[in-house]
PDB file of C-alpha atoms in Angstrom:
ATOM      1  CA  UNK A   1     115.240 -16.768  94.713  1.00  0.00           C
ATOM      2  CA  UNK A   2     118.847 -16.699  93.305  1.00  0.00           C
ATOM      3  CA  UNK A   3     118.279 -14.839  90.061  1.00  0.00           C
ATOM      4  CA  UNK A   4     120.631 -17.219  87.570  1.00  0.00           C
ATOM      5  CA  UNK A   5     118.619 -20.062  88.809  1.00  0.00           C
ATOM      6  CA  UNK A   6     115.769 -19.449  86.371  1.00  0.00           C
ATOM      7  CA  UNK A   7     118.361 -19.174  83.651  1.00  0.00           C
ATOM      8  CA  UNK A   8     120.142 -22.027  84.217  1.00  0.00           C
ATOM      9  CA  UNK A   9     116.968 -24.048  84.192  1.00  0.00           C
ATOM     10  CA  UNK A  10     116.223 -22.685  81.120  1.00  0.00           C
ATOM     11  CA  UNK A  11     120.212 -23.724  79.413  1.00  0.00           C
ATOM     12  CA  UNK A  12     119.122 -27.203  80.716  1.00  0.00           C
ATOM     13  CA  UNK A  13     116.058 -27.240  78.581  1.00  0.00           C
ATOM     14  CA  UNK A  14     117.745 -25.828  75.915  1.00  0.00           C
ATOM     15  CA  UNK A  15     120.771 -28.368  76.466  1.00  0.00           C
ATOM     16  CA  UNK A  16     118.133 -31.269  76.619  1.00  0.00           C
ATOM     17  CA  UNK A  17     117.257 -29.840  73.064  1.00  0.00           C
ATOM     18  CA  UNK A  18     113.968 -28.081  74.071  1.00  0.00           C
ATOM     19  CA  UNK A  19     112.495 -24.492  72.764  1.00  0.00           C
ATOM     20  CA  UNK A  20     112.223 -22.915  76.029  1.00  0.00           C
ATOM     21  CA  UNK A  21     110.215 -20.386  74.120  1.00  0.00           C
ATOM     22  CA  UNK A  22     106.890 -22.722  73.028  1.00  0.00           C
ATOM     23  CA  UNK A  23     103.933 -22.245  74.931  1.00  0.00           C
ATOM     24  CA  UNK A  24     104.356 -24.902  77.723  1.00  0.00           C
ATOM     25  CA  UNK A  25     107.915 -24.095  78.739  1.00  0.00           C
ATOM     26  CA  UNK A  26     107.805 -20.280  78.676  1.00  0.00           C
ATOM     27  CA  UNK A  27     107.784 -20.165  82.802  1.00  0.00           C
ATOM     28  CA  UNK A  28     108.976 -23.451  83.390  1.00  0.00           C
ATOM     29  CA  UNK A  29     112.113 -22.349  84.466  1.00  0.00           C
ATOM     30  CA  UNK A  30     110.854 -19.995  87.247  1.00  0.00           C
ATOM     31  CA  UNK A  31     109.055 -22.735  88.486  1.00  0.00           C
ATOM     32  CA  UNK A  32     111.380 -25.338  88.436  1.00  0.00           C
ATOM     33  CA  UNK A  33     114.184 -22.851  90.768  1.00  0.00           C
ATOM     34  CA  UNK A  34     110.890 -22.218  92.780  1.00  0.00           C
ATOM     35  CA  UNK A  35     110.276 -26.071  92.811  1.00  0.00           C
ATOM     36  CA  UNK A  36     114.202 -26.828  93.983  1.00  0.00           C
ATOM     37  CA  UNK A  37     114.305 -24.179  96.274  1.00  0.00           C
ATOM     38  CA  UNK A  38     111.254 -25.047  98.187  1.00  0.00           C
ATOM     39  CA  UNK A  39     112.339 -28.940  98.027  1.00  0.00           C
ATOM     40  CA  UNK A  40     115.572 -27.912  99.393  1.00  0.00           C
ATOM     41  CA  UNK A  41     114.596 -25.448 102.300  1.00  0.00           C
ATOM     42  CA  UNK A  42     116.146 -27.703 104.505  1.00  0.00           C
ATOM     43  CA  UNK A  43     118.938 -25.480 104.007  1.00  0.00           C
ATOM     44  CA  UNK A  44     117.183 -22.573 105.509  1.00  0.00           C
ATOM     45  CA  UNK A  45     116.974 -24.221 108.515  1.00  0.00           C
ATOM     46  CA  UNK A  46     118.164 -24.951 111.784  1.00  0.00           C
ATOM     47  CA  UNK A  47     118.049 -26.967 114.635  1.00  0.00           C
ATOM     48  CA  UNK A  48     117.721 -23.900 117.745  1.00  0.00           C
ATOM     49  CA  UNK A  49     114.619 -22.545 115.512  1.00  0.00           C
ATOM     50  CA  UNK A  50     113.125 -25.872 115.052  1.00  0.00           C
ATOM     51  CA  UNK A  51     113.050 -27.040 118.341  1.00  0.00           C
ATOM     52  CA  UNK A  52     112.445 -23.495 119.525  1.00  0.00           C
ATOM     53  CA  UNK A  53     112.515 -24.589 123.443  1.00  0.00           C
ATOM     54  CA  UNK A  54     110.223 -27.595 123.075  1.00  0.00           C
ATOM     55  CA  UNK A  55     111.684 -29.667 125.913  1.00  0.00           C
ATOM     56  CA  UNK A  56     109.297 -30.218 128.866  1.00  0.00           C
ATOM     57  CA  UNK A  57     110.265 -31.597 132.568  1.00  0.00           C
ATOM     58  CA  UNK A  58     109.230 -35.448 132.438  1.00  0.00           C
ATOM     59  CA  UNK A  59     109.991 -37.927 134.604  1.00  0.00           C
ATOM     60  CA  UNK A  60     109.375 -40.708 131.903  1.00  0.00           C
ATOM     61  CA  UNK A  61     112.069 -42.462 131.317  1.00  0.00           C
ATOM     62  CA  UNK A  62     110.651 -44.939 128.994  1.00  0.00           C
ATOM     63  CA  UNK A  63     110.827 -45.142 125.299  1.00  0.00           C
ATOM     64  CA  UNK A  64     109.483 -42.457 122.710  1.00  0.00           C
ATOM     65  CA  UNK A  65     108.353 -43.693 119.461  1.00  0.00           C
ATOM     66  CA  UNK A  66     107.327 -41.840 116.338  1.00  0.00           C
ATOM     67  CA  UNK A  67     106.664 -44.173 113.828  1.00  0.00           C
ATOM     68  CA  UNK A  68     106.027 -43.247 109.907  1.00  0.00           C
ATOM     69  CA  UNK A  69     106.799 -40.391 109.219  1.00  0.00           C
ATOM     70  CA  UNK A  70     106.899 -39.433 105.914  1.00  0.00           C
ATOM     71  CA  UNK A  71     109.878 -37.989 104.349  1.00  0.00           C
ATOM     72  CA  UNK A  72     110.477 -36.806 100.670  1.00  0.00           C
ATOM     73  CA  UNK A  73     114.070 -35.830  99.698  1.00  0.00           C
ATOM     74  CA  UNK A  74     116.475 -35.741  96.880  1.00  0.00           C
ATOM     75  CA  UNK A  75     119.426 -38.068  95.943  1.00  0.00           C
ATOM     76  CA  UNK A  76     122.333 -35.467  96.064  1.00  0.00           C
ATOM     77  CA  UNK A  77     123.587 -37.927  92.972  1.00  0.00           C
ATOM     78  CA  UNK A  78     120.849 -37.590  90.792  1.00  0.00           C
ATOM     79  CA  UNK A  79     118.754 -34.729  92.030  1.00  0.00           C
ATOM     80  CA  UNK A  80     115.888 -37.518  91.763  1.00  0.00           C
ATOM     81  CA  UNK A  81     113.506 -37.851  94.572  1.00  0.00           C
ATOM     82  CA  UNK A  82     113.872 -40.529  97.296  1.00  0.00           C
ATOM     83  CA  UNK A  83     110.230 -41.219  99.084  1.00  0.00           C
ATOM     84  CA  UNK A  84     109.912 -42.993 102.413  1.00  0.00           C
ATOM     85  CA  UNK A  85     109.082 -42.966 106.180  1.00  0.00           C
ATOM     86  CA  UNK A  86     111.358 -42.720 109.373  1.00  0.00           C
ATOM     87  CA  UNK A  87     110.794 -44.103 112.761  1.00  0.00           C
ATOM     88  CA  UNK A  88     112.918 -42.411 115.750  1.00  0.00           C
ATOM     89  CA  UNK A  89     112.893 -43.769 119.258  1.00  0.00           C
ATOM     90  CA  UNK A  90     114.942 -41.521 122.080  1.00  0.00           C
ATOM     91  CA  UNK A  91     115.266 -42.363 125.923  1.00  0.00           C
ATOM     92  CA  UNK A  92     114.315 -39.048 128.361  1.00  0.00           C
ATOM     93  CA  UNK A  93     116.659 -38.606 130.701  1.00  0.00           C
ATOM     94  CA  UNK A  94     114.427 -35.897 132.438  1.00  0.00           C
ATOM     95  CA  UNK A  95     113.120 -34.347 129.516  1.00  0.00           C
ATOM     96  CA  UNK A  96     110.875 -34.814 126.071  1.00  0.00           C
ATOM     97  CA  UNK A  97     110.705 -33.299 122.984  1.00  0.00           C
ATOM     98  CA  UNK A  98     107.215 -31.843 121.774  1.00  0.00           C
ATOM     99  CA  UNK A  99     106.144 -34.769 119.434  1.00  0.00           C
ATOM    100  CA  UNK A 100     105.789 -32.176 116.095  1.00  0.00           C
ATOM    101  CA  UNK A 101     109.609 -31.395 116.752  1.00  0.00           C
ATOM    102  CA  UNK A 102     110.836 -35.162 115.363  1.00  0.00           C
ATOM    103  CA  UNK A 103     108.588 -34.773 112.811  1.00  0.00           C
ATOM    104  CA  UNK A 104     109.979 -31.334 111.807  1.00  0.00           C
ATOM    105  CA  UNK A 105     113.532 -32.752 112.590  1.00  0.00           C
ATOM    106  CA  UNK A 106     113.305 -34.948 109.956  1.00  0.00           C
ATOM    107  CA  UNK A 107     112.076 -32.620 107.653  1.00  0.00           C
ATOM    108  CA  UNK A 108     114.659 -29.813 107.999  1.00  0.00           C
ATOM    109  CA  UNK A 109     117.167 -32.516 107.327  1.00  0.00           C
ATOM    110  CA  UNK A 110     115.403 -34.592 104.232  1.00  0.00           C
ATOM    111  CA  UNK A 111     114.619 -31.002 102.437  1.00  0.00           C
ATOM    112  CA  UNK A 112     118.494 -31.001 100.975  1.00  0.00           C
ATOM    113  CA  UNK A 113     120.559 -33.235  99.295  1.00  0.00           C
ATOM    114  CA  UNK A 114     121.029 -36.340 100.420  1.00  0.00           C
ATOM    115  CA  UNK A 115     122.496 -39.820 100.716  1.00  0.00           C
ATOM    116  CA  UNK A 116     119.597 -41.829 103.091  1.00  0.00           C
ATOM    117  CA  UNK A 117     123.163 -43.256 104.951  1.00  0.00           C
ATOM    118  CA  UNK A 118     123.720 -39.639 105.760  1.00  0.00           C
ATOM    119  CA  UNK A 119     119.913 -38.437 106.804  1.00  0.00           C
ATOM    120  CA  UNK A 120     119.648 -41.226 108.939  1.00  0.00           C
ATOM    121  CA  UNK A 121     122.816 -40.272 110.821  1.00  0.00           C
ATOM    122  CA  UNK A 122     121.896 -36.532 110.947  1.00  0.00           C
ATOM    123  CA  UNK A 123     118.352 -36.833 112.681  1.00  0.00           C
ATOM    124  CA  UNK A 124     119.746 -39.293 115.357  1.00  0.00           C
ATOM    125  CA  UNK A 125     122.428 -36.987 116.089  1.00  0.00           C
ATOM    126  CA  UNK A 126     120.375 -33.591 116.222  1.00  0.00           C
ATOM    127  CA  UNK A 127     117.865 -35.586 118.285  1.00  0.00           C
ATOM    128  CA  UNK A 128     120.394 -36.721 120.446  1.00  0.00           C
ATOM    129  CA  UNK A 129     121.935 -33.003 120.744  1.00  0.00           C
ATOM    130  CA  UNK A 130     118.677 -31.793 122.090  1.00  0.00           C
ATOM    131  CA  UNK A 131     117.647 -34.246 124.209  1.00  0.00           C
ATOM    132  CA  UNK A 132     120.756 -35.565 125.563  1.00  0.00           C
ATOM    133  CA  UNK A 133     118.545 -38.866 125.453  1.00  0.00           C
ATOM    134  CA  UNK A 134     119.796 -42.598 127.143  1.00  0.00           C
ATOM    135  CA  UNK A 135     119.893 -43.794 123.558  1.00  0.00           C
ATOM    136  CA  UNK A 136     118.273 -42.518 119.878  1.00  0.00           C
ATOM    137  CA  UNK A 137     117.097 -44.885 117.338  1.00  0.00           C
ATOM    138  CA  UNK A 138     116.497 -44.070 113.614  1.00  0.00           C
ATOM    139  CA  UNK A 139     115.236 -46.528 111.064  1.00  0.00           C
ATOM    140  CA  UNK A 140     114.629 -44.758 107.435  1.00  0.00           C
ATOM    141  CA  UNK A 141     113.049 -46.622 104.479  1.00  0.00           C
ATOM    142  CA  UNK A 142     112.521 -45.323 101.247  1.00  0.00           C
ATOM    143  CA  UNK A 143     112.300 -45.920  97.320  1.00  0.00           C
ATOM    144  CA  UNK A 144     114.844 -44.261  95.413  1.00  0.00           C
ATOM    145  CA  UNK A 145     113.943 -42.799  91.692  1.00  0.00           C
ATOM    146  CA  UNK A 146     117.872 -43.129  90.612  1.00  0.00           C
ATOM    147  CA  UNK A 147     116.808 -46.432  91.313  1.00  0.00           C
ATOM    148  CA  UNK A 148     113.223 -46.743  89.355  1.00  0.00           C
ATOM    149  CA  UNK A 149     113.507 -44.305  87.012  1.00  0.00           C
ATOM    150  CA  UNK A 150     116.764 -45.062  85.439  1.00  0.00           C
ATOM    151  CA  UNK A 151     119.522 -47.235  85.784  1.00  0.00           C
ATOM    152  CA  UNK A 152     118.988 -50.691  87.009  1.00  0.00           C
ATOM    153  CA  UNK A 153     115.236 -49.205  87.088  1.00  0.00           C
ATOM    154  CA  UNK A 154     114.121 -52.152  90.062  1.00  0.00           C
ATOM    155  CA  UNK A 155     110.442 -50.887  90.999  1.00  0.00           C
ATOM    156  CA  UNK A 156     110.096 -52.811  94.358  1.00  0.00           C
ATOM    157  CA  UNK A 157     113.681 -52.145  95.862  1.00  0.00           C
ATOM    158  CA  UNK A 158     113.911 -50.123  99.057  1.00  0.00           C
ATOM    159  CA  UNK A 159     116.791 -48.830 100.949  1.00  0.00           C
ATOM    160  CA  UNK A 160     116.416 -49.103 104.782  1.00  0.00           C
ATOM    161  CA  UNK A 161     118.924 -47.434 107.222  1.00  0.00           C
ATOM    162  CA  UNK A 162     119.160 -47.605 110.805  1.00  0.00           C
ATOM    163  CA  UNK A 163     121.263 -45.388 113.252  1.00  0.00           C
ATOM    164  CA  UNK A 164     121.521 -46.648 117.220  1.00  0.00           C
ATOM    165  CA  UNK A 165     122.441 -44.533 119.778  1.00  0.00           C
ATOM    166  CA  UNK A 166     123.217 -45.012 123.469  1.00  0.00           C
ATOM    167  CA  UNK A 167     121.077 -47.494 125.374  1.00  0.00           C
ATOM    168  CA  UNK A 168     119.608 -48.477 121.373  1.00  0.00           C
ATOM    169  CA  UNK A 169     123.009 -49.763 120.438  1.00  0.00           C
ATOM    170  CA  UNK A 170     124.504 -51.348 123.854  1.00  0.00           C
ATOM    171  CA  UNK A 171     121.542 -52.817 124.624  1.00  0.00           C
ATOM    172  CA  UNK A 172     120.115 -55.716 122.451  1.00  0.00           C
ATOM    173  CA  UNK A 173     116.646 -55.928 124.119  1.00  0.00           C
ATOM    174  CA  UNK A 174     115.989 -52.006 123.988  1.00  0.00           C
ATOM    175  CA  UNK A 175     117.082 -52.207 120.025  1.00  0.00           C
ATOM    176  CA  UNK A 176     114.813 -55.247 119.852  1.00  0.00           C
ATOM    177  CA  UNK A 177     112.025 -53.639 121.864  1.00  0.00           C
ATOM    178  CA  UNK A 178     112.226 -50.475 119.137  1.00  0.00           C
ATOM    179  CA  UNK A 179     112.395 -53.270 116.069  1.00  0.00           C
ATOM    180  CA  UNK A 180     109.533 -54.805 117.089  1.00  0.00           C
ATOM    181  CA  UNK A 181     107.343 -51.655 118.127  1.00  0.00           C
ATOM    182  CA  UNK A 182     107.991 -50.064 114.883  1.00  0.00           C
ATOM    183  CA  UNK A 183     106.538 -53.870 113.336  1.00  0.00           C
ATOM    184  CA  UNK A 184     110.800 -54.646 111.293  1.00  0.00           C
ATOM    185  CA  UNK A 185     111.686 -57.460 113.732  1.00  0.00           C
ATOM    186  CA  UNK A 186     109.549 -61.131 114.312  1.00  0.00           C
TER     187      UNK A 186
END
């Protein structure tokens, strides 16, 4: 842990007009570094160590789905939380991806600050990189706090963002087969 971030925590209590001495606040700013470095450890990461050689010989060339999965990041605006789910799609050309390797794709990219345009963008690239897929697909939604908690405070917006890739975005049937797999197209 960066030693000044405990004391800079503890000027924005005291900026916010808080004792950071009382009772309740006396380790609060330990925890809240703790609590921003472990919500931004996406930093720590990279894409070699995730994947750590999890590419297996296939000869399925059909579409990969992994639907839901839930992602918990923070408006680089704000530093509020934005709370959703991604589906990614890819296309083996010859190989596939261990299935916990999406999952932690899209984690090592939510844990840092964020626009959702921007996450979206990064885990169909990065997926793409590794696989060398026929196409990547990406569809992100997610409620925004800057958006609930403050401002125009709208409770039942969300924010979806969609990336195509390859085969996803020449091909209107394989972007329609994805839609409709992942239940967002009729």
């Amino acid at each position: 842990m960066t030693l000044s971030l405990p004391h800079h925590y503890r000027e924005i209590l005291k900026g916010l007009g808080e004792n950071p001495e009382r009772e309740g606040l006396l380790d609060t700013p330990k925890r809240a570094a703790k609590a921003m470095q472990y919500l931004c450890h996406g930093y720590e990461q990279n894409l070699e160590t995730i994947v750590n050689g999890a590419l297996f010989a296939s000869d399925n060339d059909e579409m990969v789905i992994l639907k839901d999965i839930e992602l918990y990041s923070l408006c680089e605006h704000h530093l509020l939380p934005f709370i959703g789910k991604a589906h990614v799609a890819y296309i083996p050309t010859g190989k596939v991806l261990g299935l916990s390797k999406l999952a932690r794709i899209v984690d090592m990219f939510a844990r840092r600050l964020q626009i959702q345009e921007n996450l979206t963008r990064q885990i169909a690239d990065a997926i793409q990189d590794v696989t060398q897929a026929a196409g990547v697909a990406v569809v992100i939604e997610a409620k925004h706090m800057c958006m609930m908690m403050r401002g125009v405070e709208k409770q039942n917006s969300t924010m979806n963002t969609s990336v195509m890739l390859g085969a996803f975005r020449e091909s209107n049937t394989t972007r329609m087969e994805f839609l409709q797999l992942i239940g967002r197209s009729k």
